[in-house]
Amino acid sequence: MASASSAAHVVAAPGSAGSGARIFLRFAVVTIALTYFLISVGAIVRVSGAGMGCPDWPKCFGLLIPPMSVGELPPLGTYDYPPGWKVETFDPVMTWIEFINRLIGVLVGFAITATLVTALAVQRRAAVVGPTFVAFVGVLYAGWLGARVVAHELAPWIVTVHLLSAILVVSALVVAAVNAAVPVAASQPLTATQRSSSWLALGVGLVTLVQGSVGTQVRGTLEDIARAHPDWERTRWLDALGTLDFLHTSLALVVVALVVGLAVRFGGSPDLRPAAARFARGAAALVVAQAVTGVVLHAAGLPRSMQVLHLLFGALVLGALTAAGMLARRS
């Protein structure tokens, strides 16, 4: 992952972190990478239609280990099947895709817990422990929200909130990692360029987050259109989006311009750390890659692999912008 590898580069910067910080950073970088992996798997779940592969939570068809065949399903009367559910719709592949997604979510939860314990043991600084604790609370909330997603049968608004909770977890971990790697020097006040660049990165990140939220609504609306018109060509689904598709595309162009502009500003400023410029350039490369996948999605009828990459690139852009904004405040 781009953000995780860049974070590792910051860790290696000479004199930037003590032994306690390096121990914490190893945990933080691994956890950030695992969280991005979880976001990718979550995207696979959604584009494959496996979101309701397990119609209950935390069990799956009332079982600790999901069924592998129709014969392993619980008998009628012993399990409360969803209204209208038919045994013909059971697909063990979809069930296990969703179940594996849940297992990875549990793994991420343990990783964040370990990262928090490490922060308390070897750092004990509010600037590190605070955001790590936010990530810990965020992953608990995301787990609870996962159950609500199933209960609401993948309603687009709650799927959007679920994704945003994962973005919050990653962002908090990135903040903690930067604070551990490059502590703020209180004796060195920020220059006007550092202060404005940091706020600019935050603003661009917020616009990018809004764009991503609109994107999840686009995906949810496409699912509704697909259910209502399964006989339509995929390109026709896009045409049916109307104003929502126009808004999504327009915001995407704005985001590309803002992120690329931010990278140019960061790269041309001698007041900013080289690591800040690297993260800004990484965000620019990722947002361009995301835009390319968006074009492919429109032109090729929404291929699933491109949908997963499109979402992952967007999540990585936000992580890189967070790191760039934090590093802009370091002398």
mmCIF file of C-alpha atoms in Angstrom:
data_model
loop_
_atom_site.group_PDB
_atom_site.id
_atom_site.type_symbol
_atom_site.label_atom_id
_atom_site.label_comp_id
_atom_site.label_asym_id
_atom_site.label_seq_id
_atom_site.Cartn_x
_atom_site.Cartn_y
_atom_site.Cartn_z
ATOM 1 C CA MET A 1 0.000 0.000 0.000
ATOM 2 C CA ALA A 2 1.329 3.446 -0.892
ATOM 3 C CA SER A 3 0.524 5.139 2.411
ATOM 4 C CA ALA A 4 1.966 2.306 4.491
ATOM 5 C CA SER A 5 5.217 2.164 2.497
ATOM 6 C CA SER A 6 5.600 5.951 2.703
ATOM 7 C CA ALA A 7 5.062 5.794 6.438
ATOM 8 C CA ALA A 8 7.832 3.220 6.669
ATOM 9 C CA HIS A 9 10.119 5.663 4.843
ATOM 10 C CA VAL A 10 9.370 8.319 7.460
ATOM 11 C CA VAL A 11 10.229 5.787 10.171
ATOM 12 C CA ALA A 12 13.629 5.267 8.582
ATOM 13 C CA ALA A 13 14.460 8.978 8.572
ATOM 14 C CA PRO A 14 17.580 9.456 10.674
ATOM 15 C CA GLY A 15 17.000 10.994 14.044
ATOM 16 C CA SER A 16 13.249 11.261 13.583
ATOM 17 C CA ALA A 17 12.163 8.677 16.143
ATOM 18 C CA GLY A 18 13.464 6.986 19.291
ATOM 19 C CA SER A 19 13.360 3.274 20.025
ATOM 20 C CA GLY A 20 9.900 3.461 21.633
ATOM 21 C CA ALA A 21 8.542 5.326 18.626
ATOM 22 C CA ARG A 22 10.062 2.785 16.241
ATOM 23 C CA ILE A 23 8.383 -0.088 18.099
ATOM 24 C CA PHE A 24 5.042 1.709 17.966
ATOM 25 C CA LEU A 25 5.498 2.580 14.298
ATOM 26 C CA ARG A 26 5.996 -1.056 13.346
ATOM 27 C CA PHE A 27 2.634 -1.880 14.891
ATOM 28 C CA ALA A 28 0.972 1.215 13.404
ATOM 29 C CA VAL A 29 2.218 0.670 9.836
ATOM 30 C CA VAL A 30 1.181 -3.006 9.842
ATOM 31 C CA THR A 31 -2.235 -2.073 11.234
ATOM 32 C CA ILE A 32 -2.698 0.646 8.615
ATOM 33 C CA ALA A 33 -1.863 -1.861 5.871
ATOM 34 C CA LEU A 34 -4.289 -4.407 7.353
ATOM 35 C CA THR A 35 -7.033 -1.781 7.502
ATOM 36 C CA TYR A 36 -6.533 -0.913 3.839
ATOM 37 C CA PHE A 37 -6.654 -4.623 3.059
ATOM 38 C CA LEU A 38 -9.959 -4.833 4.926
ATOM 39 C CA ILE A 39 -11.318 -1.897 2.906
ATOM 40 C CA SER A 40 -10.318 -3.753 -0.275
ATOM 41 C CA VAL A 41 -12.028 -6.956 0.854
ATOM 42 C CA GLY A 42 -15.109 -4.946 1.838
ATOM 43 C CA ALA A 43 -15.185 -3.541 -1.687
ATOM 44 C CA ILE A 44 -14.976 -7.072 -3.092
ATOM 45 C CA VAL A 45 -17.909 -8.059 -0.873
ATOM 46 C CA ARG A 46 -19.986 -5.213 -2.199
ATOM 47 C CA VAL A 47 -19.235 -5.532 -5.913
ATOM 48 C CA SER A 48 -19.725 -9.313 -5.799
ATOM 49 C CA GLY A 49 -23.122 -8.949 -4.123
ATOM 50 C CA ALA A 50 -21.982 -10.970 -1.099
ATOM 51 C CA GLY A 51 -23.085 -8.405 1.477
ATOM 52 C CA MET A 52 -26.087 -10.506 2.537
ATOM 53 C CA GLY A 53 -24.216 -13.797 2.179
ATOM 54 C CA CYS A 54 -24.648 -14.115 5.938
ATOM 55 C CA PRO A 55 -28.124 -12.794 6.786
ATOM 56 C CA ASP A 56 -27.369 -12.418 10.494
ATOM 57 C CA TRP A 57 -24.527 -11.090 12.644
ATOM 58 C CA PRO A 58 -22.186 -12.044 14.296
ATOM 59 C CA LYS A 59 -23.111 -15.644 13.393
ATOM 60 C CA CYS A 60 -23.886 -16.811 9.864
ATOM 61 C CA PHE A 61 -27.225 -18.594 9.421
ATOM 62 C CA GLY A 62 -27.104 -18.977 13.196
ATOM 63 C CA LEU A 63 -23.867 -20.970 12.953
ATOM 64 C CA LEU A 64 -20.332 -20.225 14.124
ATOM 65 C CA ILE A 65 -18.959 -21.826 10.930
ATOM 66 C CA PRO A 66 -20.958 -20.958 7.794
ATOM 67 C CA PRO A 67 -22.623 -23.749 5.790
ATOM 68 C CA MET A 68 -20.844 -25.111 2.741
ATOM 69 C CA SER A 69 -23.934 -26.580 1.092
ATOM 70 C CA VAL A 70 -27.730 -26.429 1.207
ATOM 71 C CA GLY A 71 -27.725 -29.585 3.329
ATOM 72 C CA GLU A 72 -25.858 -27.731 6.091
ATOM 73 C CA LEU A 73 -28.440 -24.938 6.359
ATOM 74 C CA PRO A 74 -30.444 -24.950 9.615
ATOM 75 C CA PRO A 75 -33.900 -26.525 9.214
ATOM 76 C CA LEU A 76 -36.945 -24.290 8.901
ATOM 77 C CA GLY A 77 -38.320 -23.498 12.313
ATOM 78 C CA THR A 78 -34.901 -23.588 13.968
ATOM 79 C CA TYR A 79 -33.622 -20.390 12.362
ATOM 80 C CA ASP A 80 -35.322 -17.086 11.594
ATOM 81 C CA TYR A 81 -34.705 -16.739 7.855
ATOM 82 C CA PRO A 82 -35.180 -13.241 6.344
ATOM 83 C CA PRO A 83 -38.642 -12.568 4.866
ATOM 84 C CA GLY A 84 -38.854 -13.829 1.298
ATOM 85 C CA TRP A 85 -35.588 -15.779 1.515
ATOM 86 C CA LYS A 86 -35.538 -18.881 -0.655
ATOM 87 C CA VAL A 87 -33.178 -21.823 -0.384
ATOM 88 C CA GLU A 88 -32.536 -21.548 -4.137
ATOM 89 C CA THR A 89 -30.782 -18.231 -3.515
ATOM 90 C CA PHE A 90 -28.179 -19.766 -1.184
ATOM 91 C CA ASP A 91 -24.672 -19.432 -2.600
ATOM 92 C CA PRO A 92 -21.873 -20.807 -0.396
ATOM 93 C CA VAL A 93 -19.258 -18.760 -2.255
ATOM 94 C CA MET A 94 -21.045 -15.495 -1.418
ATOM 95 C CA THR A 95 -21.549 -16.671 2.159
ATOM 96 C CA TRP A 96 -17.868 -17.401 2.656
ATOM 97 C CA ILE A 97 -16.751 -14.144 0.996
ATOM 98 C CA GLU A 98 -18.804 -12.250 3.557
ATOM 99 C CA PHE A 99 -17.636 -14.472 6.425
ATOM 100 C CA ILE A 100 -13.952 -14.020 5.502
ATOM 101 C CA ASN A 101 -14.552 -10.264 5.403
ATOM 102 C CA ARG A 102 -15.807 -10.489 8.982
ATOM 103 C CA LEU A 103 -12.800 -12.556 10.075
ATOM 104 C CA ILE A 104 -10.424 -9.963 8.602
ATOM 105 C CA GLY A 105 -12.389 -7.287 10.457
ATOM 106 C CA VAL A 106 -11.767 -9.173 13.706
ATOM 107 C CA LEU A 107 -8.052 -9.404 12.841
ATOM 108 C CA VAL A 108 -7.927 -5.638 12.286
ATOM 109 C CA GLY A 109 -9.663 -5.128 15.624
ATOM 110 C CA PHE A 110 -6.992 -7.194 17.391
ATOM 111 C CA ALA A 111 -4.235 -5.334 15.518
ATOM 112 C CA ILE A 112 -5.593 -1.942 16.585
ATOM 113 C CA THR A 113 -5.920 -3.167 20.158
ATOM 114 C CA ALA A 114 -2.278 -4.290 20.084
ATOM 115 C CA THR A 115 -1.268 -0.927 18.627
ATOM 116 C CA LEU A 116 -3.092 0.897 21.426
ATOM 117 C CA VAL A 117 -1.462 -1.283 24.090
ATOM 118 C CA THR A 118 1.926 -0.605 22.487
ATOM 119 C CA ALA A 119 1.263 3.143 22.481
ATOM 120 C CA LEU A 120 0.417 3.035 26.185
ATOM 121 C CA ALA A 121 3.496 0.919 26.938
ATOM 122 C CA VAL A 122 6.241 2.633 24.939
ATOM 123 C CA GLN A 123 4.937 6.107 24.040
ATOM 124 C CA ARG A 124 2.534 7.451 26.657
ATOM 125 C CA ARG A 125 2.263 10.748 24.786
ATOM 126 C CA ALA A 126 -1.184 12.175 24.237
ATOM 127 C CA ALA A 127 -0.304 12.998 20.622
ATOM 128 C CA VAL A 128 0.190 9.272 19.971
ATOM 129 C CA VAL A 129 -2.145 7.585 22.468
ATOM 130 C CA GLY A 130 -5.055 9.944 21.691
ATOM 131 C CA PRO A 131 -5.469 9.219 17.956
ATOM 132 C CA THR A 132 -4.715 5.530 18.531
ATOM 133 C CA PHE A 133 -7.554 5.420 21.056
ATOM 134 C CA VAL A 134 -9.788 7.152 18.495
ATOM 135 C CA ALA A 135 -8.906 4.366 16.030
ATOM 136 C CA PHE A 136 -9.727 1.768 18.709
ATOM 137 C CA VAL A 137 -13.152 3.317 19.360
ATOM 138 C CA GLY A 138 -13.640 3.695 15.607
ATOM 139 C CA VAL A 139 -13.060 0.008 14.913
ATOM 140 C CA LEU A 140 -15.498 -0.958 17.683
ATOM 141 C CA TYR A 141 -18.067 1.376 16.116
ATOM 142 C CA ALA A 142 -17.348 -0.071 12.656
ATOM 143 C CA GLY A 143 -17.917 -3.583 14.007
ATOM 144 C CA TRP A 144 -21.245 -2.585 15.534
ATOM 145 C CA LEU A 145 -22.139 -0.774 12.327
ATOM 146 C CA GLY A 146 -21.415 -3.940 10.351
ATOM 147 C CA ALA A 147 -24.288 -5.591 12.194
ATOM 148 C CA ARG A 148 -26.532 -2.608 11.384
ATOM 149 C CA VAL A 149 -25.578 -2.870 7.687
ATOM 150 C CA VAL A 150 -26.915 -6.439 7.649
ATOM 151 C CA ALA A 151 -30.021 -5.485 9.655
ATOM 152 C CA HIS A 152 -30.768 -2.663 7.173
ATOM 153 C CA GLU A 153 -30.135 -5.021 4.212
ATOM 154 C CA LEU A 154 -27.305 -2.930 2.742
ATOM 155 C CA ALA A 155 -29.152 0.408 2.666
ATOM 156 C CA PRO A 156 -26.812 2.813 0.778
ATOM 157 C CA TRP A 157 -26.693 5.441 3.540
ATOM 158 C CA ILE A 158 -25.498 3.013 6.200
ATOM 159 C CA VAL A 159 -22.979 1.401 3.820
ATOM 160 C CA THR A 160 -21.591 4.922 3.289
ATOM 161 C CA VAL A 161 -21.311 5.509 7.040
ATOM 162 C CA HIS A 162 -19.616 2.122 7.424
ATOM 163 C CA LEU A 163 -16.983 3.067 4.849
ATOM 164 C CA LEU A 164 -16.468 6.475 6.472
ATOM 165 C CA SER A 165 -15.843 4.775 9.823
ATOM 166 C CA ALA A 166 -13.043 2.735 8.218
ATOM 167 C CA ILE A 167 -11.570 5.930 6.742
ATOM 168 C CA LEU A 168 -11.687 7.508 10.223
ATOM 169 C CA VAL A 169 -9.776 4.541 11.660
ATOM 170 C CA VAL A 170 -7.044 4.796 9.002
ATOM 171 C CA SER A 171 -6.761 8.571 9.364
ATOM 172 C CA ALA A 172 -6.421 8.337 13.149
ATOM 173 C CA LEU A 173 -3.695 5.702 12.807
ATOM 174 C CA VAL A 174 -1.836 7.857 10.257
ATOM 175 C CA VAL A 175 -1.990 10.830 12.641
ATOM 176 C CA ALA A 176 -0.625 8.690 15.469
ATOM 177 C CA ALA A 177 2.160 7.309 13.255
ATOM 178 C CA VAL A 178 3.276 10.768 12.122
ATOM 179 C CA ASN A 179 3.173 12.095 15.680
ATOM 180 C CA ALA A 180 5.357 9.182 16.818
ATOM 181 C CA ALA A 181 7.798 9.423 13.914
ATOM 182 C CA VAL A 182 8.232 13.197 13.871
ATOM 183 C CA PRO A 183 7.205 14.855 17.159
ATOM 184 C CA VAL A 184 6.281 18.531 16.974
ATOM 185 C CA ALA A 185 9.136 20.790 18.095
ATOM 186 C CA ALA A 186 7.465 23.252 20.460
ATOM 187 C CA SER A 187 10.503 25.523 20.363
ATOM 188 C CA GLN A 188 10.159 26.054 16.622
ATOM 189 C CA PRO A 189 7.019 28.011 15.684
ATOM 190 C CA LEU A 190 5.327 27.253 12.383
ATOM 191 C CA THR A 191 5.937 29.476 9.407
ATOM 192 C CA ALA A 192 2.983 30.937 7.533
ATOM 193 C CA THR A 193 3.657 28.499 4.675
ATOM 194 C CA GLN A 194 3.630 25.492 6.988
ATOM 195 C CA ARG A 195 0.408 26.573 8.663
ATOM 196 C CA SER A 196 -1.426 27.385 5.419
ATOM 197 C CA SER A 197 -0.178 24.206 3.711
ATOM 198 C CA SER A 198 -1.435 22.060 6.579
ATOM 199 C CA TRP A 199 -4.875 23.660 6.491
ATOM 200 C CA LEU A 200 -4.948 23.383 2.702
ATOM 201 C CA ALA A 201 -4.270 19.647 2.907
ATOM 202 C CA LEU A 202 -7.092 19.324 5.443
ATOM 203 C CA GLY A 203 -9.481 21.212 3.167
ATOM 204 C CA VAL A 204 -8.561 19.120 0.134
ATOM 205 C CA GLY A 205 -9.019 15.995 2.251
ATOM 206 C CA LEU A 206 -12.508 17.063 3.292
ATOM 207 C CA VAL A 207 -13.522 17.735 -0.324
ATOM 208 C CA THR A 208 -12.122 14.321 -1.249
ATOM 209 C CA LEU A 209 -14.121 12.742 1.569
ATOM 210 C CA VAL A 210 -17.329 14.366 0.301
ATOM 211 C CA GLN A 211 -16.538 13.087 -3.182
ATOM 212 C CA GLY A 212 -16.044 9.585 -1.808
ATOM 213 C CA SER A 213 -19.368 9.757 0.033
ATOM 214 C CA VAL A 214 -21.122 10.727 -3.187
ATOM 215 C CA GLY A 215 -19.368 7.802 -4.860
ATOM 216 C CA THR A 216 -20.796 5.311 -2.363
ATOM 217 C CA GLN A 217 -24.246 6.767 -2.992
ATOM 218 C CA VAL A 218 -23.676 6.260 -6.718
ATOM 219 C CA ARG A 219 -22.834 2.619 -6.057
ATOM 220 C CA GLY A 220 -25.931 2.143 -3.888
ATOM 221 C CA THR A 221 -28.177 3.741 -6.507
ATOM 222 C CA LEU A 222 -26.667 1.527 -9.198
ATOM 223 C CA GLU A 223 -27.532 -1.518 -7.102
ATOM 224 C CA ASP A 224 -31.144 -0.313 -6.828
ATOM 225 C CA ILE A 225 -31.310 0.253 -10.597
ATOM 226 C CA ALA A 226 -29.793 -3.186 -11.253
ATOM 227 C CA ARG A 227 -32.402 -4.870 -9.049
ATOM 228 C CA ALA A 228 -35.231 -2.977 -10.726
ATOM 229 C CA HIS A 229 -33.929 -3.549 -14.272
ATOM 230 C CA PRO A 230 -31.800 -6.715 -14.355
ATOM 231 C CA ASP A 231 -32.288 -7.028 -18.117
ATOM 232 C CA TRP A 232 -30.622 -3.672 -18.880
ATOM 233 C CA GLU A 233 -27.069 -3.355 -20.178
ATOM 234 C CA ARG A 234 -24.658 -2.081 -17.528
ATOM 235 C CA THR A 235 -23.965 1.100 -19.485
ATOM 236 C CA ARG A 236 -27.689 1.856 -19.338
ATOM 237 C CA TRP A 237 -27.548 1.714 -15.545
ATOM 238 C CA LEU A 238 -25.045 4.579 -15.657
ATOM 239 C CA ASP A 239 -27.314 6.596 -17.942
ATOM 240 C CA ALA A 240 -30.140 6.146 -15.425
ATOM 241 C CA LEU A 241 -28.098 7.838 -12.681
ATOM 242 C CA GLY A 242 -28.727 11.229 -14.243
ATOM 243 C CA THR A 243 -27.819 14.182 -11.998
ATOM 244 C CA LEU A 244 -26.061 11.997 -9.431
ATOM 245 C CA ASP A 245 -23.565 10.783 -12.031
ATOM 246 C CA PHE A 246 -22.964 14.362 -13.200
ATOM 247 C CA LEU A 247 -22.333 15.474 -9.609
ATOM 248 C CA HIS A 248 -19.955 12.595 -8.989
ATOM 249 C CA THR A 249 -17.980 13.258 -12.190
ATOM 250 C CA SER A 250 -17.835 17.026 -11.581
ATOM 251 C CA LEU A 251 -16.587 16.556 -8.034
ATOM 252 C CA ALA A 252 -14.006 14.058 -9.270
ATOM 253 C CA LEU A 253 -12.538 16.661 -11.633
ATOM 254 C CA VAL A 254 -12.422 19.184 -8.788
ATOM 255 C CA VAL A 255 -10.664 16.684 -6.504
ATOM 256 C CA VAL A 256 -8.065 15.790 -9.157
ATOM 257 C CA ALA A 257 -7.292 19.470 -9.709
ATOM 258 C CA LEU A 258 -7.052 20.188 -5.967
ATOM 259 C CA VAL A 259 -4.829 17.214 -5.125
ATOM 260 C CA VAL A 260 -2.475 17.789 -8.066
ATOM 261 C CA GLY A 261 -2.325 21.491 -7.173
ATOM 262 C CA LEU A 262 -1.513 20.587 -3.570
ATOM 263 C CA ALA A 263 1.337 18.347 -4.735
ATOM 264 C CA VAL A 264 2.762 21.169 -6.850
ATOM 265 C CA ARG A 265 2.581 23.579 -3.905
ATOM 266 C CA PHE A 266 4.197 21.129 -1.480
ATOM 267 C CA GLY A 267 6.938 20.214 -3.943
ATOM 268 C CA GLY A 268 7.848 23.844 -4.581
ATOM 269 C CA SER A 269 8.036 24.979 -0.961
ATOM 270 C CA PRO A 270 11.429 24.950 0.801
ATOM 271 C CA ASP A 271 9.669 25.421 4.170
ATOM 272 C CA LEU A 272 8.103 21.937 4.057
ATOM 273 C CA ARG A 273 9.752 18.632 4.908
ATOM 274 C CA PRO A 274 10.595 16.408 1.907
ATOM 275 C CA ALA A 275 8.366 13.684 3.404
ATOM 276 C CA ALA A 276 5.357 16.027 3.204
ATOM 277 C CA ALA A 277 6.033 16.593 -0.492
ATOM 278 C CA ARG A 278 6.409 12.833 -1.056
ATOM 279 C CA PHE A 279 3.041 12.111 0.483
ATOM 280 C CA ALA A 280 1.457 14.924 -1.536
ATOM 281 C CA ARG A 281 2.936 13.505 -4.747
ATOM 282 C CA GLY A 282 1.723 10.067 -3.736
ATOM 283 C CA ALA A 283 -1.787 11.451 -3.240
ATOM 284 C CA ALA A 284 -1.638 13.073 -6.689
ATOM 285 C CA ALA A 285 -0.536 9.832 -8.356
ATOM 286 C CA LEU A 286 -3.277 7.904 -6.574
ATOM 287 C CA VAL A 287 -6.022 10.382 -7.433
ATOM 288 C CA VAL A 288 -5.020 10.281 -11.094
ATOM 289 C CA ALA A 289 -5.102 6.476 -10.957
ATOM 290 C CA GLN A 290 -8.541 6.659 -9.365
ATOM 291 C CA ALA A 291 -9.740 8.970 -12.124
ATOM 292 C CA VAL A 292 -8.440 6.542 -14.751
ATOM 293 C CA THR A 293 -10.352 3.668 -13.138
ATOM 294 C CA GLY A 294 -13.436 5.904 -13.144
ATOM 295 C CA VAL A 295 -13.096 6.428 -16.894
ATOM 296 C CA VAL A 296 -12.693 2.665 -17.392
ATOM 297 C CA LEU A 297 -15.786 2.036 -15.273
ATOM 298 C CA HIS A 298 -17.858 4.275 -17.535
ATOM 299 C CA ALA A 299 -16.409 2.982 -20.775
ATOM 300 C CA ALA A 300 -16.294 -0.752 -19.997
ATOM 301 C CA GLY A 301 -19.623 -1.249 -18.229
ATOM 302 C CA LEU A 302 -18.531 -1.242 -14.576
ATOM 303 C CA PRO A 303 -16.014 -4.127 -14.420
ATOM 304 C CA ARG A 304 -15.820 -5.352 -10.844
ATOM 305 C CA SER A 305 -12.033 -5.264 -10.589
ATOM 306 C CA MET A 306 -12.066 -1.573 -11.492
ATOM 307 C CA GLN A 307 -14.736 -0.893 -8.863
ATOM 308 C CA VAL A 308 -12.495 -2.367 -6.163
ATOM 309 C CA LEU A 309 -9.443 -0.416 -7.337
ATOM 310 C CA HIS A 310 -11.488 2.781 -7.618
ATOM 311 C CA LEU A 311 -12.552 2.584 -3.981
ATOM 312 C CA LEU A 312 -9.109 1.514 -2.728
ATOM 313 C CA PHE A 313 -7.336 4.366 -4.523
ATOM 314 C CA GLY A 314 -9.774 6.829 -2.965
ATOM 315 C CA ALA A 315 -9.088 5.498 0.529
ATOM 316 C CA LEU A 316 -5.324 5.669 -0.064
ATOM 317 C CA VAL A 317 -5.612 9.270 -1.295
ATOM 318 C CA LEU A 318 -7.208 10.275 2.006
ATOM 319 C CA GLY A 319 -4.482 8.547 4.000
ATOM 320 C CA ALA A 320 -1.739 10.240 1.983
ATOM 321 C CA LEU A 321 -3.391 13.658 2.351
ATOM 322 C CA THR A 322 -3.653 13.154 6.107
ATOM 323 C CA ALA A 323 0.052 12.338 6.343
ATOM 324 C CA ALA A 324 1.005 15.266 4.086
ATOM 325 C CA GLY A 325 -1.040 17.701 6.164
ATOM 326 C CA MET A 326 0.436 16.436 9.431
ATOM 327 C CA LEU A 327 4.018 16.547 8.120
ATOM 328 C CA ALA A 328 3.503 20.074 6.794
ATOM 329 C CA ARG A 329 3.348 21.210 10.424
ATOM 330 C CA ARG A 330 6.792 19.770 11.188
ATOM 331 C CA SER A 331 9.877 21.957 10.863
#
